[in-house]
Amino acid sequence: MEPETPRTQRVPASGGALLAPGHTYGSVTDKISAIVLTRGTRKGWWFGFLITFALVMMLNYALASVVIRGVGLFGINIPVGWGFAIVNFVWWIGIGHAGTLISAFLLLMRQKWRTSINRFAEAMTIFAVSCAGLFPLIHLGRPWLFYWLLPYPDTMGVWPQFRSPLVWDVFAVSTYATVSVLFWFVGLIPDLATLRDRARNRLAQIGYGIFAMGWRGSAVHWARYEMASLLLAGLATPLVVSVHTVVSFDFAIAIVPGWHSTIFPPYFVAGAIYSGFAMVMTLAIPLRKYYGLEDFVTMRHLDNMAKMLLATGLIVAYGYMMETFMAYYSGNAYDRTMIVNRMTGPYWPLYWFLILCNIVIPLTFLWSPRIRRSVRALFVISLVVQVGMWLERFIIVVTSLDRDFVPSSWRMYYPTGWDWMTFIGSIGLFLTLFYLFIRYLPMISIFEMRELVHKTAEEATGS
Amino acid sequence: MVMQHPLYGVLAEFENTEDLIAAVRRVREAGYEKIDAFTPFPVEGLADAVGFSASRVPVVTFIGGLIGCLGGFLLQYYPNVSGYPLDIGGRPENSWPAFIPITFELTILSAALATVFGMLALNGLPTPYHPVFNAPRFQLASRNRFFLCIKARDPKFNLQAVRKLLAGLRATDVTEIAF
């Protein structure tokens, strides 16, 4: 083996290294591409994939039944017309937001630690948005007429109601899905070229070659590429904020007590990032262990993500506090009743469990550096936060609707088996897509890791 | 020239970015214009060194954004004001604040599409065939090696002179590449 010039050095222990010492351009390339090219399909992968794929089959069965027999299979009723479908939609789309934030916002902020987590965080975004997109569609009741939401010159001359937040949502979510895919694909091009050049089997060479589009790493191409990435990051950052703002408008524009609030947009965006970072952590912790990527996704990354959880968790806590305070301060009887109903009404255990999961547990433990350095503790906390964020959406949707303005129309909402099957099935779909992604695409951006080796070596020599 | 070469250019291989940038500078000083460098990751200052001045990608993005913004607004203005106006309690037909979210989303969508496809088009991608891939060691350009190519269509190009120049520049390997 020929010697290679730059080599990452040991970094002073202060913050912990972003990359373990001793890595070269060649070693990072070989290690990440080997996961896709030479590692093969192992038993563990098949085991996980088959379980999640079985869940996808369950999802297909549930969706087909709902399409054939109608949304009456779900637990929705009047007044609770928005059940699991909307809860799941908001939960999934929120999870997606951390991926865009890591890839776009942290790029603009020149945060080097994003490098080894941005690729799979972006993949997570795309898969989460795919799951999210399913739910409003089936919730339509007649999903085959979804194109009525799009503006096209139809024979009746009728147009969508452009003043409705539900139509804004169609544009926001489809723009978000498109831009996320573009951003992800642009990031993949140089890595696909690496895989094309390193693949030893003809099919892989051709497959990766087609999508690499003849990328050859020309200096001029890189200059335009870097500019395009920067511009995309600049576009995606306001986009990600706008998407969850529009999602919150679905609620906030309505006059339902508990929804009609100006705090919703910032509080939804913070909640989205909160649950998204939790999901990145849930995925990163097993990935780094099973694929031996501790050199690349270091404790420093986990620590930084834990701090992000702490920061967004505090914003979410502030949101809960203000929501309660404003209900009291408004002097509005309906608003006050709604909050009292949330805390002490029929769904009270869920409300307090949500506070436990979202506020008490994470905001107590994440302050401790010892816990932020414990992989197991972080994994458990990340799962707890996701449960909490799902419950938050459940509480917002259901407890605002079940006690309608007129007590005679009050009705409880209970999910049915079909609700659970679509929800759990969507988790299966997400994980299936993720299994395919880690098998066939590099889960860490290879060229950015080489760049990181270069920069780390430069810093070490003090040039 | 006595003989017509089916020669694309001469490719020199380097071990690190410093050697490559130094070589690019020397080659430019020697008067060669049609050169290109290939690296496994973006190297700061390299595009400048090979003589690439300004990227037009931002202009494409701006035009895309402008089209999305105007198109997005008109998409809502037309049906509400002239296509199918509805008078609901005398509310204004052109209620522009309600049109902002969709206008914004379409601005971003159109600007992002323009950025990506503009970048690819300016880079001439997809390129199914390119002569540099004929160099046997070029596959390392996507791993850990840095390449400099002086193209045969450079007016100053002379094979012997180019080989001699590159040999003195810490290049670890020099090859000719055919079309």
XYZ file of C-alpha atoms in Angstrom:
642
model
C 0.000 0.000 0.000
C 1.423 3.357 -1.002
C 1.627 6.041 1.663
C -0.950 8.773 1.496
C -0.105 12.275 2.488
C -2.835 13.802 4.630
C -3.860 11.877 7.654
C -6.211 12.962 10.418
C -4.464 13.714 13.672
C -5.464 13.225 17.242
C -7.511 16.212 18.299
C -7.372 17.701 21.812
C -10.031 16.053 23.931
C -12.047 19.230 24.582
C -15.056 18.697 22.329
C -14.152 15.258 21.041
C -13.174 14.616 17.431
C -15.517 14.699 14.452
C -13.445 11.966 12.868
C -11.280 9.374 14.540
C -7.515 9.824 14.034
C -5.588 7.995 11.315
C -8.017 8.345 8.421
C -6.995 9.168 4.874
C -8.930 9.965 1.690
C -8.547 6.355 0.679
C -9.581 4.860 4.003
C -12.814 6.847 4.337
C -13.702 6.071 0.724
C -13.012 2.363 1.101
C -14.772 2.005 4.400
C -18.027 3.690 3.363
C -18.182 2.260 -0.149
C -17.404 -1.249 1.109
C -20.673 -1.260 3.075
C -22.511 -1.039 -0.232
C -20.157 -2.835 -2.610
C -18.424 -5.693 -0.829
C -20.123 -6.290 2.491
C -22.948 -8.182 0.823
C -26.424 -8.796 2.106
C -26.129 -10.222 5.575
C -28.564 -12.215 7.690
C -29.186 -9.338 10.081
C -30.198 -7.113 7.186
C -32.588 -9.741 5.827
C -34.058 -10.276 9.263
C -34.834 -6.591 9.763
C -35.912 -6.067 6.184
C -38.358 -8.971 6.169
C -40.016 -7.828 9.386
C -40.462 -4.285 8.141
C -41.535 -5.532 4.735
C -44.235 -7.633 6.405
C -45.462 -4.417 8.003
C -45.616 -2.831 4.543
C -47.825 -5.721 3.418
C -50.057 -5.027 6.394
C -50.162 -1.357 5.376
C -51.151 -2.347 1.846
C -53.951 -4.514 3.186
C -55.222 -1.728 5.444
C -55.013 0.911 2.713
C -56.760 -1.305 0.168
C -59.541 -1.985 2.668
C -59.948 1.694 3.429
C -60.061 2.571 -0.260
C -62.610 -0.162 -1.000
C -64.818 0.144 2.075
C -64.289 3.792 2.993
C -62.911 5.843 5.860
C -65.721 4.568 8.091
C -63.249 1.841 9.035
C -61.300 4.449 10.979
C -62.387 5.600 14.413
C -63.308 9.077 13.193
C -66.760 10.476 13.883
C -68.468 13.833 14.140
C -67.126 15.959 15.871
C -63.706 14.196 15.762
C -63.311 14.178 11.974
C -59.525 14.264 12.101
C -58.209 11.110 13.674
C -55.012 9.116 13.323
C -54.557 10.110 9.694
C -53.871 13.744 10.551
C -51.940 12.881 13.736
C -49.650 10.617 11.736
C -49.320 13.113 8.898
C -48.115 15.872 11.206
C -45.842 13.483 13.111
C -44.143 12.132 9.994
C -43.697 15.459 8.295
C -42.233 16.861 11.489
C -39.703 14.028 11.641
C -38.582 14.882 8.141
C -37.682 18.416 9.119
C -34.498 17.588 11.010
C -32.953 16.070 7.879
C -33.376 19.260 5.899
C -32.225 21.295 8.839
C -29.039 19.256 9.187
C -28.249 19.345 5.501
C -29.285 22.902 4.717
C -29.216 25.094 7.793
C -26.044 23.597 9.252
C -24.387 23.928 5.839
C -25.159 27.642 5.802
C -23.825 27.900 9.359
C -20.639 26.063 8.256
C -21.071 23.431 10.958
C -18.594 20.712 10.073
C -20.253 18.141 12.277
C -23.135 17.808 9.845
C -20.895 15.996 7.345
C -21.200 12.451 8.591
C -24.895 12.563 9.433
C -26.395 14.635 6.635
C -26.788 11.863 4.055
C -28.895 9.502 6.113
C -30.726 12.390 7.728
C -31.756 13.544 4.241
C -32.795 10.013 3.341
C -34.834 9.963 6.532
C -36.517 13.199 5.386
C -37.544 11.751 2.051
C -38.895 8.544 3.567
C -40.718 10.419 6.325
C -42.318 12.749 3.779
C -43.365 9.721 1.722
C -45.118 8.275 4.779
C -46.622 11.671 5.626
C -47.998 12.121 2.117
C -49.961 8.868 2.365
C -52.196 9.987 5.200
C -53.960 13.079 3.843
C -54.528 11.105 0.633
C -56.368 8.249 2.309
C -58.049 10.711 4.622
C -59.673 12.275 1.556
C -62.058 9.347 1.539
C -61.983 9.190 -2.242
C -58.228 9.260 -2.858
C -58.629 8.639 -6.582
C -59.956 12.214 -6.843
C -56.845 13.721 -5.227
C -56.100 15.646 -8.423
C -59.029 17.914 -7.583
C -56.612 19.574 -5.179
C -54.348 20.627 -8.014
C -55.024 23.697 -10.138
C -55.722 22.545 -13.664
C -58.182 23.955 -16.195
C -60.991 21.423 -15.836
C -64.130 21.319 -17.959
C -66.280 22.781 -15.167
C -64.057 25.838 -14.833
C -63.768 25.250 -11.082
C -60.488 25.899 -9.250
C -59.151 24.886 -5.844
C -59.800 27.348 -3.026
C -56.434 29.079 -2.936
C -57.355 30.837 0.309
C -57.585 27.542 2.168
C -54.664 26.278 4.276
C -55.491 22.753 3.128
C -54.623 23.779 -0.427
C -51.504 25.583 0.826
C -50.565 22.289 2.398
C -50.706 20.495 -0.945
C -48.250 22.992 -2.405
C -46.023 23.098 0.674
C -45.713 19.336 1.064
C -45.208 18.602 -2.624
C -42.604 21.369 -2.905
C -40.896 20.009 0.185
C -40.836 16.469 -1.170
C -39.450 17.645 -4.531
C -36.769 19.910 -3.078
C -35.702 17.221 -0.572
C -35.264 14.687 -3.364
C -33.306 17.200 -5.467
C -31.032 18.113 -2.584
C -30.410 14.498 -1.733
C -29.718 13.519 -5.325
C -27.338 16.417 -5.923
C -25.435 15.372 -2.801
C -25.260 11.814 -4.090
C -23.828 12.516 -7.561
C -20.108 12.533 -6.628
C -20.590 9.494 -4.388
C -22.361 7.602 -7.137
C -19.296 8.335 -9.276
C -17.108 6.879 -6.524
C -19.246 3.750 -6.394
C -19.204 3.496 -10.196
C -15.391 3.644 -10.187
C -15.020 1.169 -7.354
C -17.703 -1.361 -8.279
C -16.309 -4.615 -9.610
C -19.527 -6.017 -10.976
C -20.894 -4.935 -14.298
C -24.466 -4.378 -13.153
C -23.370 -2.111 -10.291
C -21.017 -0.203 -12.595
C -23.813 0.461 -15.061
C -26.426 1.185 -12.391
C -24.331 3.655 -10.420
C -22.839 4.965 -13.672
C -26.227 5.986 -15.069
C -27.103 7.976 -11.976
C -23.600 9.455 -11.636
C -24.256 10.936 -15.090
C -20.586 10.963 -16.045
C -19.395 12.957 -13.026
C -15.605 13.227 -13.181
C -14.764 15.720 -10.456
C -13.647 18.508 -12.751
C -12.590 21.655 -10.890
C -15.054 23.738 -12.903
C -17.869 21.281 -12.198
C -17.062 21.341 -8.510
C -17.231 25.138 -8.489
C -20.744 25.125 -9.992
C -21.704 22.168 -7.834
C -20.671 23.909 -4.635
C -22.521 27.045 -5.678
C -25.647 25.022 -6.462
C -25.449 23.233 -3.099
C -25.137 26.509 -1.275
C -28.094 28.004 -3.149
C -30.192 24.892 -2.516
C -29.336 25.116 1.172
C -30.391 28.760 1.136
C -33.686 27.802 -0.490
C -34.342 24.756 1.667
C -33.858 26.557 4.983
C -36.810 28.971 4.639
C -38.733 26.164 2.929
C -38.478 23.843 5.902
C -39.717 26.589 8.214
C -42.570 27.404 5.836
C -43.703 23.795 5.478
C -44.398 23.191 9.120
C -45.809 26.700 9.409
C -48.317 25.816 6.702
C -49.040 22.520 8.468
C -49.749 24.496 11.634
C -52.038 26.810 9.608
C -54.245 23.782 8.939
C -55.060 24.134 12.614
C -54.409 27.778 13.444
C -56.596 29.258 10.670
C -59.589 27.313 11.996
C -61.618 28.840 14.837
C -61.550 25.704 16.972
C -60.437 26.464 20.569
C -57.007 24.950 21.092
C -56.112 25.409 17.421
C -56.770 29.085 16.795
C -53.508 30.453 18.112
C -50.656 32.547 16.756
C -48.107 30.512 18.696
C -48.744 27.497 16.479
C -46.249 28.166 13.643
C -43.079 28.578 15.759
C -44.197 25.931 18.220
C -44.884 23.440 15.426
C -41.538 24.132 13.754
C -39.670 23.625 17.032
C -41.633 20.447 17.717
C -40.851 19.173 14.231
C -37.134 19.677 14.701
C -37.355 18.125 18.140
C -38.927 14.908 16.899
C -36.705 14.903 13.792
C -33.463 15.070 15.752
C -34.805 12.321 17.966
C -35.379 10.179 14.873
C -31.887 10.950 13.495
C -30.504 9.736 16.800
C -32.691 6.630 16.837
C -31.330 5.743 13.404
C -27.725 6.837 13.943
C -27.109 4.862 17.119
C -27.814 1.361 15.734
C -26.277 2.232 12.336
C -22.931 3.275 13.775
C -22.858 0.167 15.905
C -23.836 -2.451 13.319
C -21.807 -0.960 10.485
C -18.811 -0.055 12.643
C -19.044 3.641 11.882
C -17.984 4.869 15.321
C -14.999 6.565 13.655
C -17.285 8.756 11.570
C -20.351 9.254 13.737
C -18.483 10.023 16.928
C -19.630 10.843 20.440
C -19.232 14.493 19.491
C -22.046 14.095 16.939
C -24.317 12.418 19.444
C -23.504 15.075 22.017
C -24.303 17.879 19.548
C -27.580 16.246 18.571
C -28.481 15.843 22.231
C -27.871 19.565 22.683
C -30.151 20.283 19.728
C -32.796 18.125 21.409
C -32.358 20.091 24.592
C -32.670 23.458 22.840
C -35.732 22.554 20.767
C -37.249 20.759 23.761
C -37.068 23.983 25.728
C -38.862 25.847 22.925
C -41.552 23.163 22.905
C -41.891 23.468 26.685
C -42.294 27.211 26.291
C -45.005 26.530 23.701
C -46.977 24.352 26.126
C -46.614 26.941 28.816
C -47.785 29.824 26.644
C -50.671 27.801 25.284
C -51.955 27.276 28.782
C -51.245 30.835 29.872
C -52.938 32.359 26.817
C -56.041 30.236 27.348
C -56.267 31.663 30.860
C -55.285 35.212 29.904
C -57.656 35.450 26.932
C -60.588 35.223 29.318
C -62.344 33.142 26.662
C -64.567 30.501 28.245
C -64.099 28.022 25.382
C -60.306 28.320 25.469
C -60.227 27.842 29.234
C -62.556 24.868 29.054
C -60.429 23.315 26.351
C -57.246 23.510 28.445
C -58.989 22.197 31.554
C -60.433 19.400 29.428
C -56.964 18.507 28.144
C -55.490 18.325 31.614
C -58.357 16.755 33.522
C -60.835 15.536 30.886
C -61.206 12.012 29.496
C -57.794 12.073 27.789
C -55.896 13.335 30.854
C -53.506 10.342 31.126
C -52.317 10.970 27.572
C -51.751 14.673 28.230
C -49.646 14.041 31.328
C -47.791 11.207 29.640
C -46.979 13.612 26.818
C -45.603 16.126 29.325
C -43.551 13.343 30.888
C -42.120 12.192 27.529
C -41.518 15.579 25.947
C -40.619 17.786 28.873
C -39.837 15.966 32.103
C -37.615 13.131 30.902
C -35.546 14.828 28.167
C -35.228 18.197 29.859
C -34.153 16.616 33.130
C -31.543 14.250 31.805
C -30.079 15.955 28.746
C -28.452 18.650 30.856
C -26.046 16.064 32.187
C -22.892 15.607 30.071
C -22.627 12.072 31.429
C -26.012 11.165 29.938
C -25.217 12.932 26.687
C -22.192 10.642 26.389
C -24.132 7.477 27.124
C -25.257 5.872 23.885
C -27.918 3.730 25.562
C -29.438 6.631 27.481
C -29.585 8.745 24.331
C -31.242 5.945 22.408
C -33.941 5.561 25.049
C -34.471 9.327 25.304
C -34.772 9.630 21.527
C -37.539 7.012 21.512
C -39.271 8.684 24.438
C -39.282 12.018 22.592
C -40.838 10.451 19.519
C -43.605 8.894 21.571
C -44.113 12.256 23.243
C -44.271 14.157 19.971
C -46.795 11.679 18.561
C -48.928 12.114 21.669
C -48.668 15.876 21.328
C -50.257 15.728 17.888
C -52.890 13.319 19.178
C -53.762 15.686 22.010
C -53.894 18.713 19.715
C -56.120 16.981 17.166
C -58.435 14.974 19.393
C -58.909 16.986 22.584
C -59.704 20.132 20.616
C -62.468 18.360 18.704
C -64.085 15.858 21.046
C -65.724 18.559 23.193
C -67.572 20.518 20.534
C -69.159 23.927 21.273
C -72.503 22.306 22.090
C -72.246 19.669 24.841
C -74.927 17.518 23.197
C -72.495 16.792 20.341
C -69.569 15.758 22.550
C -68.190 12.390 21.543
C -65.101 10.345 22.370
C -62.629 9.229 19.769
C -61.189 5.720 19.881
C -58.833 4.448 17.180
C -59.815 1.185 15.497
C -57.573 -1.663 14.394
C -57.441 -0.090 10.931
C -56.042 3.109 12.456
C -53.311 1.148 14.185
C -52.574 -0.922 11.090
C -52.016 2.163 8.933
C -49.930 3.821 11.625
C -47.702 0.826 12.350
C -47.640 -0.018 8.652
C -46.286 3.440 7.879
C -43.438 2.849 10.341
C -42.793 -0.376 8.421
C -42.744 1.508 5.131
C -40.291 4.037 6.526
C -37.939 1.357 7.827
C -38.197 -0.735 4.639
C -37.134 2.242 2.560
C -34.338 2.866 5.031
C -33.124 -0.733 4.833
C -32.992 -0.472 1.036
C -31.146 2.825 1.306
C -28.398 1.544 3.590
C -27.951 -1.530 1.394
C -27.656 0.255 -1.960
C -26.443 3.795 -1.312
C -23.603 5.223 0.767
C -25.171 6.235 4.079
C -22.431 8.782 4.753
C -21.389 11.359 2.202
C -18.037 10.036 0.977
C -16.769 13.138 -0.781
C -17.615 15.334 2.172
C -15.727 12.938 4.450
C -12.679 13.272 2.165
C -13.075 17.029 2.408
C -13.261 16.691 6.191
C -10.019 14.634 6.178
C -8.409 17.397 4.132
C -9.611 20.180 6.444
C -8.720 18.267 9.604
C -5.218 17.610 8.261
C -4.864 21.265 7.287
C -5.871 22.408 10.756
C -3.467 19.975 12.389
C -0.512 21.286 10.416
C -1.683 24.796 11.253
C -1.739 26.029 7.649
C 1.860 19.539 -37.004
C 2.999 16.642 -39.127
C 0.597 13.980 -37.951
C -3.042 14.222 -36.893
C -3.259 12.791 -33.371
C -6.516 11.469 -32.042
C -5.179 12.857 -28.802
C -7.467 14.472 -26.218
C -4.706 15.662 -23.944
C -2.116 14.752 -21.382
C -3.101 13.759 -17.870
C -0.793 14.146 -14.890
C -1.447 12.565 -11.526
C -0.654 14.147 -8.154
C -0.701 12.912 -4.595
C -2.144 15.913 -2.848
C -3.868 19.226 -3.344
C -0.784 21.382 -2.732
C 1.159 19.713 -5.540
C -1.837 19.954 -7.843
C -2.461 23.655 -7.208
C 1.248 24.442 -7.588
C 1.297 22.508 -10.868
C -1.838 24.246 -12.164
C -0.241 27.628 -11.445
C 2.997 26.678 -13.233
C 1.100 25.332 -16.248
C -0.924 28.536 -16.474
C 2.236 30.623 -16.170
C 3.689 28.604 -19.024
C 0.778 29.919 -21.104
C -1.614 26.974 -21.360
C -5.290 27.931 -21.329
C -7.244 24.752 -22.109
C -6.649 22.858 -18.915
C -8.797 21.130 -16.358
C -8.202 19.555 -12.968
C -9.996 16.570 -11.445
C -10.246 16.025 -7.724
C -12.092 13.668 -5.360
C -13.579 16.580 -3.429
C -14.008 20.321 -4.009
C -10.668 22.069 -3.494
C -10.759 25.706 -2.544
C -9.178 28.008 -5.088
C -8.679 25.317 -7.723
C -11.393 26.591 -10.075
C -9.787 30.037 -9.919
C -6.420 28.521 -10.663
C -7.622 26.709 -13.807
C -9.065 29.980 -15.058
C -12.762 29.641 -14.219
C -14.019 33.053 -13.244
C -17.664 33.208 -12.232
C -20.371 30.619 -11.998
C -23.650 31.514 -13.713
C -25.655 29.200 -11.460
C -26.942 32.068 -9.241
C -28.379 33.853 -12.290
C -30.250 30.705 -13.300
C -31.555 30.332 -9.740
C -32.742 33.925 -9.695
C -34.569 33.601 -13.000
C -36.152 30.354 -11.830
C -37.269 31.999 -8.602
C -38.714 34.977 -10.442
C -40.705 32.756 -12.804
C -42.007 30.720 -9.852
C -42.980 33.847 -7.944
C -44.858 35.556 -10.768
C -46.330 32.297 -12.057
C -47.430 31.293 -8.564
C -49.176 34.579 -7.947
C -50.870 34.667 -11.364
C -51.990 31.059 -10.877
C -54.113 32.317 -7.974
C -54.924 35.784 -9.257
C -56.416 34.611 -12.558
C -59.081 32.171 -11.285
C -60.059 34.404 -8.383
C -60.311 37.649 -10.328
C -61.254 36.733 -13.879
C -61.518 32.954 -14.389
C -64.172 32.109 -11.807
C -64.687 35.070 -9.468
C -66.921 34.417 -6.466
C -68.445 37.285 -4.532
C -68.567 36.169 -0.923
C -70.000 38.934 1.203
C -68.215 41.574 -0.868
C -64.755 40.361 0.105
C -61.965 41.429 -2.235
C -61.357 39.092 -5.148
C -57.632 39.800 -5.190
C -57.033 38.866 -1.553
C -53.277 38.829 -1.988
C -52.232 38.057 1.619
C -53.951 34.670 1.295
C -51.999 34.018 -1.908
C -48.577 34.449 -0.297
C -48.008 30.893 0.992
C -48.500 29.273 -2.419
C -46.536 32.046 -4.160
C -43.678 31.425 -1.747
C -43.723 27.646 -2.172
C -43.741 27.894 -5.958
C -40.884 30.431 -5.872
C -38.773 27.961 -3.906
C -39.812 25.010 -6.066
C -39.023 26.756 -9.302
C -35.735 28.231 -8.027
C -34.607 24.816 -6.745
C -35.462 23.063 -10.008
C -33.658 25.795 -11.947
C -30.600 25.492 -9.684
C -30.257 21.737 -10.075
C -31.024 21.475 -13.764
C -29.083 24.673 -14.463
C -26.030 23.318 -12.652
C -26.239 20.036 -14.545
C -26.749 21.774 -17.889
C -23.857 24.202 -17.350
C -21.668 21.250 -16.383
C -22.787 19.403 -19.487
C -24.107 16.484 -17.469
C -25.136 13.799 -18.165
C -22.000 13.013 -20.190
C -22.230 9.349 -21.167
C -18.724 9.306 -22.646
C -15.665 11.365 -21.827
C -12.071 10.764 -22.952
C -10.531 11.244 -19.466
C -12.146 7.976 -18.407
C -9.795 6.228 -20.860
C -6.870 6.886 -18.550
C -6.300 3.661 -16.616
C -5.696 5.344 -13.260
C -8.419 7.963 -13.617
C -10.816 5.993 -11.434
C -8.707 7.180 -8.496
C -9.976 10.715 -9.176
C -13.026 9.692 -7.172
C -10.916 8.244 -4.371
C -7.608 9.820 -3.398
C -5.711 11.119 -6.431
C -5.625 14.535 -8.076
C -5.324 14.995 -11.825
C -4.397 17.779 -14.171
C -5.216 17.624 -17.861
C -3.710 19.813 -20.584
C -5.957 19.471 -23.599
C -4.599 18.918 -27.087
C -6.771 21.703 -28.466
C -4.755 24.280 -26.555
C -3.087 26.526 -29.162
C 0.297 26.125 -27.441
C -0.012 22.346 -27.199
C 3.079 20.363 -28.100
C 3.355 16.843 -26.787
C 7.075 16.859 -26.007
C 6.968 20.273 -24.322
C 3.914 19.342 -22.261
C 5.424 16.055 -21.113
C 8.587 17.827 -20.145
C 6.745 20.529 -18.234
C 4.605 18.031 -16.318
C 7.577 15.805 -15.500
C 9.139 18.649 -13.541
C 6.034 19.256 -11.430
C 5.991 16.462 -8.819
C 3.523 14.505 -10.936
C 3.593 10.831 -9.962
C 2.355 9.651 -13.343
C 1.851 11.226 -16.784
C -0.281 9.614 -19.511
C -1.616 10.589 -22.898
C -5.323 10.175 -23.369
C -6.948 9.349 -26.657
C -10.421 10.375 -27.739
